[in-house]
Short mmCIF file of C-alpha atoms in Angstrom, two decimals:
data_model
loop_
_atom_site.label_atom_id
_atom_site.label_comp_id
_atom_site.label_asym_id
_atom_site.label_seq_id
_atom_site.Cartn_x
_atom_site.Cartn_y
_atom_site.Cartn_z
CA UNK A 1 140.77 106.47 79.10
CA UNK A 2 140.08 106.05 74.99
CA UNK A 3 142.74 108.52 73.32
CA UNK A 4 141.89 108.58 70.15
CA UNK A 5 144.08 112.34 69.59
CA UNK A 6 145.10 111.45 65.72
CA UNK A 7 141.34 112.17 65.03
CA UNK A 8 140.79 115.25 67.69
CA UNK A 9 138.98 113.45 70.25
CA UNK A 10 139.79 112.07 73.72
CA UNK A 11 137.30 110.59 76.11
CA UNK A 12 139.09 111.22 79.71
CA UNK A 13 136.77 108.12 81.49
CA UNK A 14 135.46 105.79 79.04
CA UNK A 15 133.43 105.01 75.76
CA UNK A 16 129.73 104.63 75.34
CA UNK A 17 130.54 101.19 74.79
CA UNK A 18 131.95 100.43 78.07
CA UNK A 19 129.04 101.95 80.02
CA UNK A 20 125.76 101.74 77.51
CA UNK A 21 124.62 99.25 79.73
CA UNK A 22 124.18 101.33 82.77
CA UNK A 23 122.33 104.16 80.68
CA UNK A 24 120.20 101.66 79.40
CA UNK A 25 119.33 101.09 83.20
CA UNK A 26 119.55 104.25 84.65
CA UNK A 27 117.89 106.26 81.46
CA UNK A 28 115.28 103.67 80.23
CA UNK A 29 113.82 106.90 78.33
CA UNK A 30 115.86 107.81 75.11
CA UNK A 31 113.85 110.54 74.60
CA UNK A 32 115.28 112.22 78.07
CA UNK A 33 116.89 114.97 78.52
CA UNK A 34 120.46 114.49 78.63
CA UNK A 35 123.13 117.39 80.00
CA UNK A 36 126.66 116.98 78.88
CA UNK A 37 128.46 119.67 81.19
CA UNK A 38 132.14 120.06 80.36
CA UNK A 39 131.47 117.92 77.12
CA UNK A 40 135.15 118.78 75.66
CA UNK A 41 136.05 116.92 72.70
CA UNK A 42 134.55 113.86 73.84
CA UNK A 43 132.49 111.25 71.27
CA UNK A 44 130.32 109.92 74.18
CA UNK A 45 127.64 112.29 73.13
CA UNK A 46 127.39 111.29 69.50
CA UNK A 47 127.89 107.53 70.10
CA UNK A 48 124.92 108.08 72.93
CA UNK A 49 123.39 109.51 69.89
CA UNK A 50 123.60 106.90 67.72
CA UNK A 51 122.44 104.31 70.08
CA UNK A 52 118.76 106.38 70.18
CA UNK A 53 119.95 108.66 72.96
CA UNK A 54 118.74 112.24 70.83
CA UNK A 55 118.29 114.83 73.02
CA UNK A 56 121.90 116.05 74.35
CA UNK A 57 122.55 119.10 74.98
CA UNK A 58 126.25 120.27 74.90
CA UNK A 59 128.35 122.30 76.97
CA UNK A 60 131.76 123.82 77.47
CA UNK A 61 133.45 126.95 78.15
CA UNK A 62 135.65 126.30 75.33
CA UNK A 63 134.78 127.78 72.34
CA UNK A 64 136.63 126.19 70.05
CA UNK A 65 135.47 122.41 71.35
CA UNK A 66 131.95 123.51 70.78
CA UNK A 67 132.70 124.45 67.35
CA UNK A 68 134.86 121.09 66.47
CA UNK A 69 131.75 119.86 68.13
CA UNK A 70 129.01 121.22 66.22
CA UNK A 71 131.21 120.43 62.53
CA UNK A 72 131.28 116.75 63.37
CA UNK A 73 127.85 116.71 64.11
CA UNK A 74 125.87 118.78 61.47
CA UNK A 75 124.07 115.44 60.43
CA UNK A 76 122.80 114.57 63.70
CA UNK A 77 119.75 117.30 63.89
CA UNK A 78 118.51 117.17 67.29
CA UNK A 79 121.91 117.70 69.56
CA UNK A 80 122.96 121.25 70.61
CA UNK A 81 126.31 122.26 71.44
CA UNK A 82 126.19 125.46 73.46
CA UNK A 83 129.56 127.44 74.49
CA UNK A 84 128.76 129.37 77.93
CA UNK A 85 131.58 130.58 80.47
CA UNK A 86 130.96 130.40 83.70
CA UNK A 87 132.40 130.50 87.22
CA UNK A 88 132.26 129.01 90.81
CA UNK A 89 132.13 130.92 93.58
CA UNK A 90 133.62 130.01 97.02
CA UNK A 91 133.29 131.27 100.38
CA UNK A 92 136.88 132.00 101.81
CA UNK A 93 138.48 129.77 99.30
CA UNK A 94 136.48 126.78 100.86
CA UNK A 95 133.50 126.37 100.18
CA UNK A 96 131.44 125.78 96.93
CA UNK A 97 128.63 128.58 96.39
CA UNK A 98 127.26 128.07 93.42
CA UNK A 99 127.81 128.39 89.47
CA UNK A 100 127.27 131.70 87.49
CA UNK A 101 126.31 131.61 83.85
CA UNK A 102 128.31 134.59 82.35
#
């Protein structure tokens, strides 16, 4: 866990620079597409970013995250932060049906 909450951010597993070398083995492409679901207020995406990883796409169902998000980075052209809300559904409180986009 990197808690880094004097600047606003907090990465809940680790930093970019404790796992870059299993992207750069499991994403040889840096041109792939890259989902960040429940991206919070995280800086894996924009140190993924700077190491040539450019197309991230963003998302949370906080608002507010998304729009800390998108401040910080306004110089970094080709990531998207996107705020959706959404739900899972389960079957008698058990089982997982899917996700719906609201």
């Amino acid at each position: 866990m990197v808690d880094r909450s004097d600047d606003g951010v907090f990465d809940w597993f680790k930093s970019f620079k404790d796992i870059e070398d299993y992207f750069g083995t499991l994403i040889s492409d840096k041109s792939a597409s890259i989902l960040m679901l429940g991206c919070g207020n995280s800086t894996l995406s924009e140190e993924m970013y700077e190491a040539g990883y450019t197309n991230i796409v963003n998302i949370d169902y906080s608002a507010v995250v998304i729009e800390k998000m998108k401040l910080r980075n306004e110089d970094r052209p080709l990531m998207r932060c996107n705020f959706y809300t959404f739900k899972l559904h389960y079957e008698n409180d058990q089982k997982l049906q899917g996700l719906k986009w609201m």
